[in-house]
């Protein structure tokens, strides 16, 4: 039986790196006493996949993972059992069974919605002008050196209220814009000094594009 | 936790989870609801400290008390220390983020000597007076325990009291007394006087050490009527009933040993003469298979760890091991929980067991002959003959193993170059065993990894009077061994830093005078000296020079058996008489049978119960019904 769970990465676990988070979830599943399917090989390991990892220090209200259980348990029971033994900061918000044919989260996810607390106030009009540019070019590191790329197409929306930024941007395996890079580019445009350690990022949710027009949550 | 240090700083340091706590099973209490706040410090970086079973035991035990909140603190890594000093942040605990200096107690666990400079650094980062004598009424009581506390003298100037022996045995009583004392508003000295009367509690300030002209000890005098002339080590008599955590903390960070650690028994029957753990953890106390399975079930359920490790000084000596291993494999292999058994003797049973543990990869096997020749192995009482080693290797090669790790020591008392060359000879014979096994049976290719550490004579061992090699001598022997091992092309040799061992040797057998050196070395910036890239020998050389003291006095000087040793007023339980006898037998090359064969009466393990002597708490000595 395949399942998808939506969970939080709260303040208590925001500094837990991606691999350590995977291990924590694996141990949470072990404690919950639900039996997950293992892949065999040299080192049997649980098979579960997580959509687009966050950077260390960022929190999220909408992370997703897929996993396969050995038994057929109700969605509610899975959720309850996991929440009873999850570390503080990780809360399972929703669980849904998947059909065999459904895409894995990692392949499905395309967009992420973020709330960013900045260390300075930004005015509406600054955002407007930023978005009115023909191109928003940045240097991106690739295997063959740095490249100038236009990220304008990766920004679905961008709004600011005082020092709070709301935005939805490409967050997927095909197209991806790092939220830090967007903020840095915006700061440069506005003429602010950028200090990556001074901004706080909270991911709101992850989406995919449904029939080419609407953004849909992963569950 | 309630972070007192800003995210801005945390984002700039390596592995910020070292400082943020909140792990599964970490304890949350309201500090306002408790009488006693205890900061428990393992003076190493989080990743190392969290791997230590002793921490989990004491943390769990203290937090069982509703009147106490035990929180953790570790030595901040150098990047964090810099940030803390720049921003004037005082050291805080992981649980609440509160400053350690506001606590009632700061307790250090002393696992090994190279953390002593970290102890001073933790005090300083906490804003607590470094020297015990300078501490005011509003500062925490600073205490320490763990294996190094069996020679507490090097840290005597910095620690208010030591707990000698098992932490589980006496701490409850100390805290009960403290609670009463705090309510009545007593002074810290009064509290120390009260606990100085307890077994296992050592208050160094209540003892005055006088020295002879050449620096040896003339006398150790009690200068407070509450203190005892000799402090006895306290031990838990029955591990089946003593506290063992059923909910150990599950770190987020991948620590050195991130798994269930199940202690099978305490003490060791072997009596290897170089090993202070082998004497210091006596007497022998085992857990029953039932107890172990119960403890294991709880830990598996409450942690979700996927690996179980059985630990004790020599797990093969536990006669319940076949039954225990069977039970664990039957119960847990289906859940993909693996079992690891460090410190197994290699024989038919253990190889068969390892096969059953589904070790697909046939990871390397480990032997610890400790010395290269039979003469030397007899001298150190390593009950292992060359035939046994070669037989074990042959069995392993036939079973498909082809990587062997061998542990040796160099610089043992009475060692000659022949003993060093013997290490390479033994490696060559092992290679020979491999080639005797038919091609169709053995795995392809053999590799032998040899590790030879530099021997450190330790307190409370039969070699506590012996001379340690100087680092130039260690280095000469390392070159000799390297050249010899080059001749065995299947073997590799791993070096150890000789200078670290020299300093460890100085600290292990030091007296109180060394406190000033530790202080000066710390002042020169020494930290994390157990990490080779942080250890700086020249700081120690300078400090000795500046204080007009000599390292030789502590490490190369041979002591007479009637010299008063700095730790003589601490009685760990194994008698000096026994150690002297063992030393003499060593010189004659005589072995002492292990405790299973015969009790050699290493000490008086009867306890005083209301004026009457109890029976021995050593299970081996008592005999009967014990499964070891
Ligand atoms: S009392 Fe006897 S059996 Fe017990 S540890 Fe000492 S020598 Fe061994």
PDB file of N, CA and C in Angstrom, chain A residues 24 26-35 38 46 85, chain B residues 24-25 244-250 259-262 291-310 324 327-340:
ATOM      1  N   UNK A  24      15.500  10.607  11.050  1.00  0.00           N
ATOM      2  CA  UNK A  24      14.535  10.843  12.128  1.00  0.00           C
ATOM      3  C   UNK A  24      13.156  10.316  11.753  1.00  0.00           C
ATOM      4  N   UNK A  26      12.574   7.931   9.582  1.00  0.00           N
ATOM      5  CA  UNK A  26      12.677   6.477   9.576  1.00  0.00           C
ATOM      6  C   UNK A  26      12.486   5.920  10.985  1.00  0.00           C
ATOM      7  N   UNK A  27      13.115   6.570  11.958  1.00  0.00           N
ATOM      8  CA  UNK A  27      12.995   6.085  13.341  1.00  0.00           C
ATOM      9  C   UNK A  27      11.607   6.351  13.894  1.00  0.00           C
ATOM     10  N   UNK A  28      10.986   7.428  13.443  1.00  0.00           N
ATOM     11  CA  UNK A  28       9.607   7.697  13.859  1.00  0.00           C
ATOM     12  C   UNK A  28       8.695   6.577  13.362  1.00  0.00           C
ATOM     13  N   UNK A  29       8.898   6.180  12.115  1.00  0.00           N
ATOM     14  CA  UNK A  29       8.103   5.088  11.550  1.00  0.00           C
ATOM     15  C   UNK A  29       8.344   3.797  12.342  1.00  0.00           C
ATOM     16  N   UNK A  30       9.604   3.534  12.678  1.00  0.00           N
ATOM     17  CA  UNK A  30       9.912   2.347  13.492  1.00  0.00           C
ATOM     18  C   UNK A  30       9.177   2.383  14.829  1.00  0.00           C
ATOM     19  N   UNK A  31       9.210   3.541  15.461  1.00  0.00           N
ATOM     20  CA  UNK A  31       8.567   3.647  16.775  1.00  0.00           C
ATOM     21  C   UNK A  31       7.059   3.489  16.672  1.00  0.00           C
ATOM     22  N   UNK A  32       6.525   3.947  15.560  1.00  0.00           N
ATOM     23  CA  UNK A  32       5.076   3.903  15.385  1.00  0.00           C
ATOM     24  C   UNK A  32       4.587   2.464  15.227  1.00  0.00           C
ATOM     25  N   UNK A  33       5.522   1.560  14.975  1.00  0.00           N
ATOM     26  CA  UNK A  33       5.128   0.162  14.834  1.00  0.00           C
ATOM     27  C   UNK A  33       4.344  -0.105  13.562  1.00  0.00           C
ATOM     28  N   UNK A  34       4.534   0.729  12.555  1.00  0.00           N
ATOM     29  CA  UNK A  34       3.929   0.394  11.263  1.00  0.00           C
ATOM     30  C   UNK A  34       5.062  -0.095  10.374  1.00  0.00           C
ATOM     31  N   UNK A  35       4.782  -1.112   9.623  1.00  0.00           N
ATOM     32  CA  UNK A  35       5.885  -1.745   8.914  1.00  0.00           C
ATOM     33  C   UNK A  35       5.973  -1.255   7.487  1.00  0.00           C
ATOM     34  N   UNK A  38      10.888  -2.486   2.764  1.00  0.00           N
ATOM     35  CA  UNK A  38      12.328  -2.304   2.667  1.00  0.00           C
ATOM     36  C   UNK A  38      12.813  -2.637   1.272  1.00  0.00           C
ATOM     37  N   UNK A  46      14.686   1.495   4.345  1.00  0.00           N
ATOM     38  CA  UNK A  46      13.294   1.813   4.094  1.00  0.00           C
ATOM     39  C   UNK A  46      13.189   2.626   2.817  1.00  0.00           C
ATOM     40  N   UNK A  85       4.452   9.543  18.064  1.00  0.00           N
ATOM     41  CA  UNK A  85       5.872   9.283  18.356  1.00  0.00           C
ATOM     42  C   UNK A  85       6.838  10.151  17.545  1.00  0.00           C
TER      43      UNK A  85
ATOM     44  N   UNK B  24      14.151  13.643  20.245  1.00  0.00           N
ATOM     45  CA  UNK B  24      13.120  12.750  20.754  1.00  0.00           C
ATOM     46  C   UNK B  24      13.622  12.126  22.057  1.00  0.00           C
ATOM     47  N   UNK B  25      12.762  12.115  23.054  1.00  0.00           N
ATOM     48  CA  UNK B  25      13.083  11.614  24.410  1.00  0.00           C
ATOM     49  C   UNK B  25      13.929  12.572  25.237  1.00  0.00           C
ATOM     50  N   UNK B 244      18.335   1.755  34.519  1.00  0.00           N
ATOM     51  CA  UNK B 244      18.799   1.737  33.130  1.00  0.00           C
ATOM     52  C   UNK B 244      17.717   2.410  32.291  1.00  0.00           C
ATOM     53  N   UNK B 245      18.111   3.339  31.438  1.00  0.00           N
ATOM     54  CA  UNK B 245      17.091   4.147  30.762  1.00  0.00           C
ATOM     55  C   UNK B 245      16.252   3.322  29.772  1.00  0.00           C
ATOM     56  N   UNK B 246      14.940   3.499  29.812  1.00  0.00           N
ATOM     57  CA  UNK B 246      14.134   2.840  28.784  1.00  0.00           C
ATOM     58  C   UNK B 246      13.784   3.811  27.661  1.00  0.00           C
ATOM     59  N   UNK B 247      14.133   5.091  27.874  1.00  0.00           N
ATOM     60  CA  UNK B 247      13.857   6.070  26.818  1.00  0.00           C
ATOM     61  C   UNK B 247      15.082   6.925  26.547  1.00  0.00           C
ATOM     62  N   UNK B 248      16.135   6.351  26.018  1.00  0.00           N
ATOM     63  CA  UNK B 248      17.314   7.180  25.744  1.00  0.00           C
ATOM     64  C   UNK B 248      17.020   8.217  24.653  1.00  0.00           C
ATOM     65  N   UNK B 249      17.744   9.286  24.711  1.00  0.00           N
ATOM     66  CA  UNK B 249      17.580  10.346  23.723  1.00  0.00           C
ATOM     67  C   UNK B 249      18.003   9.841  22.346  1.00  0.00           C
ATOM     68  N   UNK B 250      17.230  10.203  21.333  1.00  0.00           N
ATOM     69  CA  UNK B 250      17.566   9.832  19.953  1.00  0.00           C
ATOM     70  C   UNK B 250      18.070  11.098  19.247  1.00  0.00           C
ATOM     71  N   UNK B 259      22.915   4.394  18.063  1.00  0.00           N
ATOM     72  CA  UNK B 259      22.232   3.113  18.116  1.00  0.00           C
ATOM     73  C   UNK B 259      21.939   2.778  19.566  1.00  0.00           C
ATOM     74  N   UNK B 260      21.262   1.654  19.765  1.00  0.00           N
ATOM     75  CA  UNK B 260      20.997   1.203  21.123  1.00  0.00           C
ATOM     76  C   UNK B 260      22.272   0.597  21.685  1.00  0.00           C
ATOM     77  N   UNK B 261      22.675   1.058  22.847  1.00  0.00           N
ATOM     78  CA  UNK B 261      23.843   0.498  23.492  1.00  0.00           C
ATOM     79  C   UNK B 261      23.376  -0.220  24.747  1.00  0.00           C
ATOM     80  N   UNK B 262      23.536  -1.517  24.738  1.00  0.00           N
ATOM     81  CA  UNK B 262      23.066  -2.303  25.865  1.00  0.00           C
ATOM     82  C   UNK B 262      24.269  -2.852  26.630  1.00  0.00           C
ATOM     83  N   UNK B 291      16.614  -9.655  32.095  1.00  0.00           N
ATOM     84  CA  UNK B 291      16.753  -8.206  32.285  1.00  0.00           C
ATOM     85  C   UNK B 291      17.151  -7.548  30.974  1.00  0.00           C
ATOM     86  N   UNK B 292      18.125  -8.148  30.307  1.00  0.00           N
ATOM     87  CA  UNK B 292      18.627  -7.547  29.071  1.00  0.00           C
ATOM     88  C   UNK B 292      17.521  -7.475  28.023  1.00  0.00           C
ATOM     89  N   UNK B 293      16.741  -8.542  27.898  1.00  0.00           N
ATOM     90  CA  UNK B 293      15.677  -8.536  26.890  1.00  0.00           C
ATOM     91  C   UNK B 293      14.609  -7.496  27.230  1.00  0.00           C
ATOM     92  N   UNK B 294      14.329  -7.360  28.514  1.00  0.00           N
ATOM     93  CA  UNK B 294      13.341  -6.358  28.920  1.00  0.00           C
ATOM     94  C   UNK B 294      13.838  -4.948  28.582  1.00  0.00           C
ATOM     95  N   UNK B 295      15.098  -4.700  28.925  1.00  0.00           N
ATOM     96  CA  UNK B 295      15.653  -3.373  28.663  1.00  0.00           C
ATOM     97  C   UNK B 295      15.707  -3.097  27.167  1.00  0.00           C
ATOM     98  N   UNK B 296      16.027  -4.137  26.437  1.00  0.00           N
ATOM     99  CA  UNK B 296      16.129  -3.996  24.989  1.00  0.00           C
ATOM    100  C   UNK B 296      14.762  -3.705  24.369  1.00  0.00           C
ATOM    101  N   UNK B 297      13.749  -4.474  24.778  1.00  0.00           N
ATOM    102  CA  UNK B 297      12.411  -4.272  24.239  1.00  0.00           C
ATOM    103  C   UNK B 297      11.965  -2.823  24.417  1.00  0.00           C
ATOM    104  N   UNK B 298      12.196  -2.309  25.617  1.00  0.00           N
ATOM    105  CA  UNK B 298      11.775  -0.938  25.894  1.00  0.00           C
ATOM    106  C   UNK B 298      12.533   0.034  25.006  1.00  0.00           C
ATOM    107  N   UNK B 299      13.833  -0.186  24.875  1.00  0.00           N
ATOM    108  CA  UNK B 299      14.633   0.752  24.090  1.00  0.00           C
ATOM    109  C   UNK B 299      14.280   0.694  22.604  1.00  0.00           C
ATOM    110  N   UNK B 300      14.046  -0.506  22.090  1.00  0.00           N
ATOM    111  CA  UNK B 300      13.685  -0.627  20.676  1.00  0.00           C
ATOM    112  C   UNK B 300      12.384   0.133  20.421  1.00  0.00           C
ATOM    113  N   UNK B 301      11.425  -0.098  21.291  1.00  0.00           N
ATOM    114  CA  UNK B 301      10.118   0.510  21.117  1.00  0.00           C
ATOM    115  C   UNK B 301      10.192   2.037  21.231  1.00  0.00           C
ATOM    116  N   UNK B 302      10.999   2.504  22.150  1.00  0.00           N
ATOM    117  CA  UNK B 302      11.004   3.941  22.432  1.00  0.00           C
ATOM    118  C   UNK B 302      11.996   4.765  21.624  1.00  0.00           C
ATOM    119  N   UNK B 303      12.867   4.098  20.885  1.00  0.00           N
ATOM    120  CA  UNK B 303      13.841   4.884  20.116  1.00  0.00           C
ATOM    121  C   UNK B 303      13.676   4.733  18.610  1.00  0.00           C
ATOM    122  N   UNK B 304      13.320   3.529  18.159  1.00  0.00           N
ATOM    123  CA  UNK B 304      13.253   3.302  16.722  1.00  0.00           C
ATOM    124  C   UNK B 304      14.614   3.105  16.088  1.00  0.00           C
ATOM    125  N   UNK B 305      15.643   2.922  16.907  1.00  0.00           N
ATOM    126  CA  UNK B 305      16.973   2.673  16.350  1.00  0.00           C
ATOM    127  C   UNK B 305      16.970   1.388  15.545  1.00  0.00           C
ATOM    128  N   UNK B 306      17.842   1.309  14.542  1.00  0.00           N
ATOM    129  CA  UNK B 306      17.884   0.116  13.712  1.00  0.00           C
ATOM    130  C   UNK B 306      19.108  -0.737  13.979  1.00  0.00           C
ATOM    131  N   UNK B 307      19.833  -0.401  15.040  1.00  0.00           N
ATOM    132  CA  UNK B 307      20.989  -1.213  15.383  1.00  0.00           C
ATOM    133  C   UNK B 307      21.124  -1.355  16.892  1.00  0.00           C
ATOM    134  N   UNK B 308      21.487  -2.555  17.301  1.00  0.00           N
ATOM    135  CA  UNK B 308      21.698  -2.832  18.721  1.00  0.00           C
ATOM    136  C   UNK B 308      23.156  -3.210  18.902  1.00  0.00           C
ATOM    137  N   UNK B 309      23.779  -2.618  19.881  1.00  0.00           N
ATOM    138  CA  UNK B 309      25.162  -2.968  20.140  1.00  0.00           C
ATOM    139  C   UNK B 309      25.274  -3.465  21.577  1.00  0.00           C
ATOM    140  N   UNK B 310      25.852  -4.652  21.748  1.00  0.00           N
ATOM    141  CA  UNK B 310      26.043  -5.190  23.095  1.00  0.00           C
ATOM    142  C   UNK B 310      27.423  -4.783  23.567  1.00  0.00           C
ATOM    143  N   UNK B 324      21.240 -15.085  24.549  1.00  0.00           N
ATOM    144  CA  UNK B 324      20.848 -13.703  24.311  1.00  0.00           C
ATOM    145  C   UNK B 324      20.853 -13.388  22.813  1.00  0.00           C
ATOM    146  N   UNK B 327      17.930 -14.960  21.045  1.00  0.00           N
ATOM    147  CA  UNK B 327      16.678 -14.256  21.324  1.00  0.00           C
ATOM    148  C   UNK B 327      16.595 -12.962  20.529  1.00  0.00           C
ATOM    149  N   UNK B 328      17.697 -12.243  20.486  1.00  0.00           N
ATOM    150  CA  UNK B 328      17.684 -10.962  19.775  1.00  0.00           C
ATOM    151  C   UNK B 328      17.463 -11.197  18.280  1.00  0.00           C
ATOM    152  N   UNK B 329      18.185 -12.168  17.730  1.00  0.00           N
ATOM    153  CA  UNK B 329      18.061 -12.403  16.292  1.00  0.00           C
ATOM    154  C   UNK B 329      16.639 -12.857  15.952  1.00  0.00           C
ATOM    155  N   UNK B 330      16.117 -13.796  16.746  1.00  0.00           N
ATOM    156  CA  UNK B 330      14.763 -14.278  16.467  1.00  0.00           C
ATOM    157  C   UNK B 330      13.737 -13.175  16.548  1.00  0.00           C
ATOM    158  N   UNK B 331      13.905 -12.319  17.501  1.00  0.00           N
ATOM    159  CA  UNK B 331      12.889 -11.313  17.725  1.00  0.00           C
ATOM    160  C   UNK B 331      13.019 -10.124  16.769  1.00  0.00           C
ATOM    161  N   UNK B 332      14.236  -9.734  16.472  1.00  0.00           N
ATOM    162  CA  UNK B 332      14.389  -8.442  15.809  1.00  0.00           C
ATOM    163  C   UNK B 332      14.864  -8.448  14.370  1.00  0.00           C
ATOM    164  N   UNK B 333      15.387  -9.589  13.887  1.00  0.00           N
ATOM    165  CA  UNK B 333      15.919  -9.501  12.527  1.00  0.00           C
ATOM    166  C   UNK B 333      14.789  -9.237  11.524  1.00  0.00           C
ATOM    167  N   UNK B 334      13.587  -9.714  11.827  1.00  0.00           N
ATOM    168  CA  UNK B 334      12.452  -9.451  10.928  1.00  0.00           C
ATOM    169  C   UNK B 334      12.164  -7.955  10.813  1.00  0.00           C
ATOM    170  N   UNK B 335      12.458  -7.236  11.895  1.00  0.00           N
ATOM    171  CA  UNK B 335      12.209  -5.792  11.872  1.00  0.00           C
ATOM    172  C   UNK B 335      13.412  -5.021  11.321  1.00  0.00           C
ATOM    173  N   UNK B 336      14.331  -5.746  10.734  1.00  0.00           N
ATOM    174  CA  UNK B 336      15.511  -5.121  10.143  1.00  0.00           C
ATOM    175  C   UNK B 336      16.353  -4.392  11.171  1.00  0.00           C
ATOM    176  N   UNK B 337      16.379  -4.934  12.374  1.00  0.00           N
ATOM    177  CA  UNK B 337      17.247  -4.353  13.390  1.00  0.00           C
ATOM    178  C   UNK B 337      18.477  -5.234  13.476  1.00  0.00           C
ATOM    179  N   UNK B 338      19.619  -4.627  13.287  1.00  0.00           N
ATOM    180  CA  UNK B 338      20.828  -5.442  13.250  1.00  0.00           C
ATOM    181  C   UNK B 338      21.514  -5.443  14.607  1.00  0.00           C
ATOM    182  N   UNK B 339      22.333  -6.443  14.803  1.00  0.00           N
ATOM    183  CA  UNK B 339      23.025  -6.613  16.071  1.00  0.00           C
ATOM    184  C   UNK B 339      24.515  -6.477  15.827  1.00  0.00           C
ATOM    185  N   UNK B 340      25.168  -5.661  16.620  1.00  0.00           N
ATOM    186  CA  UNK B 340      26.620  -5.599  16.468  1.00  0.00           C
ATOM    187  C   UNK B 340      27.269  -5.948  17.791  1.00  0.00           C
TER     188      UNK B 340
END
